[in-house]
């Protein structure tokens, strides 16, 4: 298996622009997670899905953030409009079932100017 | 609210030394605990997962222990090598809902 795949790996954009991050989980995994990592706050869970359904989005910082999972093999995290404080590394992870080992993608480094 | 602490934030040791990385958590009612490794500019690699009913897990030179009652876990690395240099993160799953709470990590440097 190729593991969790994320794209793009790097994104540089200007404040106010829309940003879309993409994730393909490991085939057969029912859970998908979006995390954000910053120096100040470390790794934080933003939202997670079970069988394509959002279960907990309490970590999503603002309405500017939205996430979708239209099918079992694809998810997006969208920021609209983006702000400089959104600059961080965004990780996607997946797991086979509840409470199981989570496998992380390589991350997307987002810079908002 | 679960809080996970890893101290110290950084550690430098000579090659060959056995070392212990510490992780503490405030809510002992955990479902499991996972140790990850993160290389600079890379994603997280899962090292070990310990279920709440387990006391320890081993993989090669790595051994992770769990003491729920005291809210602690340790990652033991035997005969450290320069290739072990990375940031090691501890993450706690409180409940079976898969929500992980992460520590800030310990950045390990193993000197040749």
CSV table of C-alpha atoms in Angstrom, one decimal:
chain,number,residue,atom,x,y,z
A,1,UNK,CA,0.0,0.0,0.0
A,2,UNK,CA,1.2,3.5,-0.8
A,3,UNK,CA,0.2,4.9,2.6
A,4,UNK,CA,-1.7,8.0,3.2
A,5,UNK,CA,-1.3,10.4,0.2
A,6,UNK,CA,-1.5,14.2,0.6
A,7,UNK,CA,-1.4,16.9,-2.0
A,8,UNK,CA,0.0,19.4,-2.5
A,9,UNK,CA,3.1,19.0,-0.4
A,10,UNK,CA,3.7,22.7,-0.3
A,11,UNK,CA,1.3,25.6,-0.8
A,12,UNK,CA,2.1,29.3,-0.8
A,13,UNK,CA,-0.8,31.6,-1.2
A,14,UNK,CA,-1.8,35.2,-0.4
A,15,UNK,CA,-4.1,36.2,2.3
A,16,UNK,CA,-7.7,36.1,1.2
A,17,UNK,CA,-7.2,33.3,-1.3
A,18,UNK,CA,-9.0,29.9,-1.1
A,19,UNK,CA,-6.8,26.9,-0.3
A,20,UNK,CA,-7.8,23.3,-0.8
A,21,UNK,CA,-5.8,20.4,0.7
A,22,UNK,CA,-6.3,16.9,-0.4
A,23,UNK,CA,-6.0,13.5,1.1
A,24,UNK,CA,-6.3,9.9,0.1
A,25,UNK,CA,-6.4,7.5,3.0
A,26,UNK,CA,-5.1,3.9,3.1
A,27,UNK,CA,-7.5,1.6,1.3
A,28,UNK,CA,-9.8,-0.2,3.8
A,29,UNK,CA,-9.4,2.4,6.6
A,30,UNK,CA,-12.7,3.6,7.9
A,31,UNK,CA,-11.4,6.6,9.8
A,32,UNK,CA,-9.8,9.7,8.4
A,33,UNK,CA,-8.4,12.6,10.5
A,34,UNK,CA,-7.2,16.1,9.7
A,35,UNK,CA,-4.5,17.6,12.0
A,36,UNK,CA,-2.7,20.9,12.1
A,37,UNK,CA,0.9,21.3,13.5
A,38,UNK,CA,2.4,24.6,14.6
A,39,UNK,CA,5.4,25.3,16.7
A,40,UNK,CA,3.3,27.1,19.3
A,41,UNK,CA,0.4,24.6,19.6
A,42,UNK,CA,1.9,21.4,18.5
A,43,UNK,CA,-0.4,18.9,16.8
A,44,UNK,CA,-4.1,19.5,17.0
A,45,UNK,CA,-7.0,17.4,15.7
A,46,UNK,CA,-9.3,19.5,13.5
A,47,UNK,CA,-11.9,17.0,12.4
A,48,UNK,CA,-12.4,13.3,11.8
A,49,UNK,CA,-14.6,11.1,9.7
A,50,UNK,CA,-16.0,7.6,10.1
A,51,UNK,CA,-17.2,5.9,6.9
A,52,UNK,CA,-17.2,9.3,5.1
A,53,UNK,CA,-19.3,11.0,7.8
A,54,UNK,CA,-17.9,13.8,9.9
A,55,UNK,CA,-18.0,12.7,13.5
A,56,UNK,CA,-16.3,15.5,15.4
A,57,UNK,CA,-15.4,18.9,14.0
A,58,UNK,CA,-14.9,20.7,17.4
A,59,UNK,CA,-11.3,21.3,16.5
A,60,UNK,CA,-12.1,23.3,13.4
A,61,UNK,CA,-10.9,26.8,14.3
A,62,UNK,CA,-13.4,28.9,12.4
A,63,UNK,CA,-16.1,28.9,9.8
A,64,UNK,CA,-13.4,29.6,7.3
A,65,UNK,CA,-12.4,26.0,7.6
A,66,UNK,CA,-14.5,23.2,6.0
A,67,UNK,CA,-13.8,19.5,5.3
A,68,UNK,CA,-15.5,17.0,3.1
A,69,UNK,CA,-15.2,13.3,2.4
A,70,UNK,CA,-17.3,12.5,-0.7
A,71,UNK,CA,-16.1,8.9,-0.8
A,72,UNK,CA,-13.9,6.4,1.0
A,73,UNK,CA,-10.8,7.3,-0.9
A,74,UNK,CA,-10.8,11.1,-0.9
A,75,UNK,CA,-11.1,14.0,1.5
A,76,UNK,CA,-10.5,17.7,1.3
A,77,UNK,CA,-9.8,20.5,3.8
A,78,UNK,CA,-10.7,23.9,2.5
A,79,UNK,CA,-9.8,27.3,4.0
A,80,UNK,CA,-11.7,30.3,2.6
A,81,UNK,CA,-10.5,33.0,2.9
A,82,UNK,CA,-7.0,32.1,4.1
A,83,UNK,CA,-5.1,34.2,6.7
A,84,UNK,CA,-1.4,34.4,7.7
A,85,UNK,CA,-2.2,32.7,11.0
A,86,UNK,CA,-3.4,29.6,9.1
A,87,UNK,CA,0.2,29.0,8.1
A,88,UNK,CA,1.1,25.5,9.4
A,89,UNK,CA,1.7,21.9,8.4
A,90,UNK,CA,-1.6,20.1,7.8
A,91,UNK,CA,-1.6,16.3,8.2
A,92,UNK,CA,-4.1,13.7,7.2
A,93,UNK,CA,-4.2,10.3,8.9
A,94,UNK,CA,-6.3,7.2,8.7
A,95,UNK,CA,-7.0,4.1,10.8
A,96,UNK,CA,-8.7,0.8,10.3
A,97,UNK,CA,-11.2,1.2,13.1
A,98,UNK,CA,-11.9,3.1,16.2
A,99,UNK,CA,-9.0,3.3,18.6
A,100,UNK,CA,-6.6,1.6,16.2
A,101,UNK,CA,-3.2,2.7,15.2
A,102,UNK,CA,-3.2,5.9,13.1
A,103,UNK,CA,-1.1,6.3,10.0
A,104,UNK,CA,-0.1,9.7,8.9
A,105,UNK,CA,0.5,11.3,5.5
A,106,UNK,CA,3.6,13.4,4.7
A,107,UNK,CA,1.7,16.6,5.3
A,108,UNK,CA,1.1,19.8,3.4
A,109,UNK,CA,3.1,22.8,4.4
A,110,UNK,CA,0.9,25.9,4.0
A,111,UNK,CA,2.3,29.4,3.9
A,112,UNK,CA,-0.2,32.3,3.7
A,113,UNK,CA,1.5,35.6,2.9
B,1,UNK,CA,-9.6,17.9,29.3
B,2,UNK,CA,-6.7,15.6,28.6
B,3,UNK,CA,-3.2,17.1,28.7
B,4,UNK,CA,-0.1,15.4,27.5
B,5,UNK,CA,3.4,16.5,28.6
B,6,UNK,CA,6.8,15.5,27.4
B,7,UNK,CA,9.8,16.7,29.2
B,8,UNK,CA,12.5,17.6,28.4
B,9,UNK,CA,11.8,19.2,25.0
B,10,UNK,CA,15.2,18.3,23.7
B,11,UNK,CA,17.8,15.7,24.5
B,12,UNK,CA,21.4,15.0,23.3
B,13,UNK,CA,23.2,11.8,24.0
B,14,UNK,CA,26.3,10.0,22.7
B,15,UNK,CA,25.9,7.0,20.4
B,16,UNK,CA,25.4,3.7,22.1
B,17,UNK,CA,23.6,5.0,25.2
B,18,UNK,CA,20.4,3.5,26.4
B,19,UNK,CA,17.8,6.2,27.0
B,20,UNK,CA,14.3,6.8,28.2
B,21,UNK,CA,11.8,9.3,26.9
B,22,UNK,CA,9.0,10.3,29.2
B,23,UNK,CA,5.3,11.1,28.6
B,24,UNK,CA,2.8,12.1,31.2
B,25,UNK,CA,-1.0,12.6,30.9
B,26,UNK,CA,-3.6,14.0,33.2
B,27,UNK,CA,-6.6,11.8,32.7
B,28,UNK,CA,-5.8,8.2,33.4
B,29,UNK,CA,-9.0,6.9,31.8
B,30,UNK,CA,-7.3,6.2,28.5
B,31,UNK,CA,-8.1,3.8,25.7
B,32,UNK,CA,-4.6,3.5,24.3
B,33,UNK,CA,-1.4,5.4,23.9
B,34,UNK,CA,0.7,5.7,20.7
B,35,UNK,CA,4.3,6.7,20.2
B,36,UNK,CA,5.4,8.4,17.0
B,37,UNK,CA,8.6,9.4,15.4
B,38,UNK,CA,8.8,12.6,13.2
B,39,UNK,CA,11.8,13.4,11.1
B,40,UNK,CA,12.4,17.1,10.1
B,41,UNK,CA,10.0,18.1,7.4
B,42,UNK,CA,8.3,14.7,7.3
B,43,UNK,CA,5.1,13.1,8.6
B,44,UNK,CA,4.7,11.0,11.6
B,45,UNK,CA,5.7,7.3,11.7
B,46,UNK,CA,3.9,5.1,14.2
B,47,UNK,CA,6.3,3.3,16.5
B,48,UNK,CA,4.3,1.5,19.1
B,49,UNK,CA,0.7,1.3,20.2
B,50,UNK,CA,-0.1,0.3,23.8
B,51,UNK,CA,-3.7,-0.6,24.7
B,52,UNK,CA,-4.9,0.4,28.2
B,53,UNK,CA,-4.9,-3.3,29.3
B,54,UNK,CA,-1.2,-3.7,28.4
B,55,UNK,CA,1.8,-2.8,30.4
B,56,UNK,CA,4.3,-2.7,27.6
B,57,UNK,CA,5.1,-3.2,23.9
B,58,UNK,CA,8.3,-4.0,22.2
B,59,UNK,CA,9.6,-3.5,18.6
B,60,UNK,CA,13.2,-4.1,18.0
B,61,UNK,CA,15.3,-1.8,20.1
B,62,UNK,CA,12.2,0.1,21.3
B,63,UNK,CA,10.2,-0.7,24.3
B,64,UNK,CA,7.2,1.3,25.5
B,65,UNK,CA,5.7,1.0,28.9
B,66,UNK,CA,2.4,2.2,30.3
B,67,UNK,CA,1.4,3.0,33.9
B,68,UNK,CA,-2.2,4.3,33.7
B,69,UNK,CA,-2.6,4.8,37.4
B,70,UNK,CA,0.3,7.3,37.6
B,71,UNK,CA,-0.5,8.7,34.1
B,72,UNK,CA,2.9,7.9,32.6
B,73,UNK,CA,4.4,6.2,29.7
B,74,UNK,CA,8.1,5.7,28.8
B,75,UNK,CA,9.8,4.9,25.5
B,76,UNK,CA,13.0,3.1,26.0
B,77,UNK,CA,15.6,3.1,23.2
B,78,UNK,CA,18.4,0.6,23.5
B,79,UNK,CA,21.9,1.2,22.1
B,80,UNK,CA,21.0,4.5,20.5
B,81,UNK,CA,22.3,5.3,17.0
B,82,UNK,CA,22.6,8.6,15.0
B,83,UNK,CA,19.7,7.4,12.9
B,84,UNK,CA,17.5,7.5,15.9
B,85,UNK,CA,17.8,11.3,15.9
B,86,UNK,CA,14.3,12.7,15.4
B,87,UNK,CA,11.3,14.1,17.4
B,88,UNK,CA,9.4,11.5,19.4
B,89,UNK,CA,5.7,12.3,20.1
B,90,UNK,CA,3.4,10.6,22.5
B,91,UNK,CA,-0.3,10.6,21.9
B,92,UNK,CA,-3.2,9.5,24.1
B,93,UNK,CA,-6.6,8.3,23.0
B,94,UNK,CA,-9.1,9.0,25.8
B,95,UNK,CA,-12.0,6.8,25.0
B,96,UNK,CA,-12.6,4.6,22.0
B,97,UNK,CA,-13.5,7.6,19.8
B,98,UNK,CA,-10.0,7.7,18.2
B,99,UNK,CA,-9.3,11.4,19.2
B,100,UNK,CA,-5.6,11.6,19.9
B,101,UNK,CA,-4.2,14.3,22.2
B,102,UNK,CA,-0.5,14.9,21.5
B,103,UNK,CA,2.4,16.0,23.5
B,104,UNK,CA,4.8,18.6,22.1
B,105,UNK,CA,7.4,16.0,21.5
B,106,UNK,CA,11.0,15.4,22.5
B,107,UNK,CA,13.7,16.2,20.0
B,108,UNK,CA,16.5,13.6,20.3
B,109,UNK,CA,20.0,14.1,18.9
B,110,UNK,CA,22.3,11.1,19.0
B,111,UNK,CA,25.9,12.2,18.6
B,112,UNK,CA,28.3,9.8,16.7
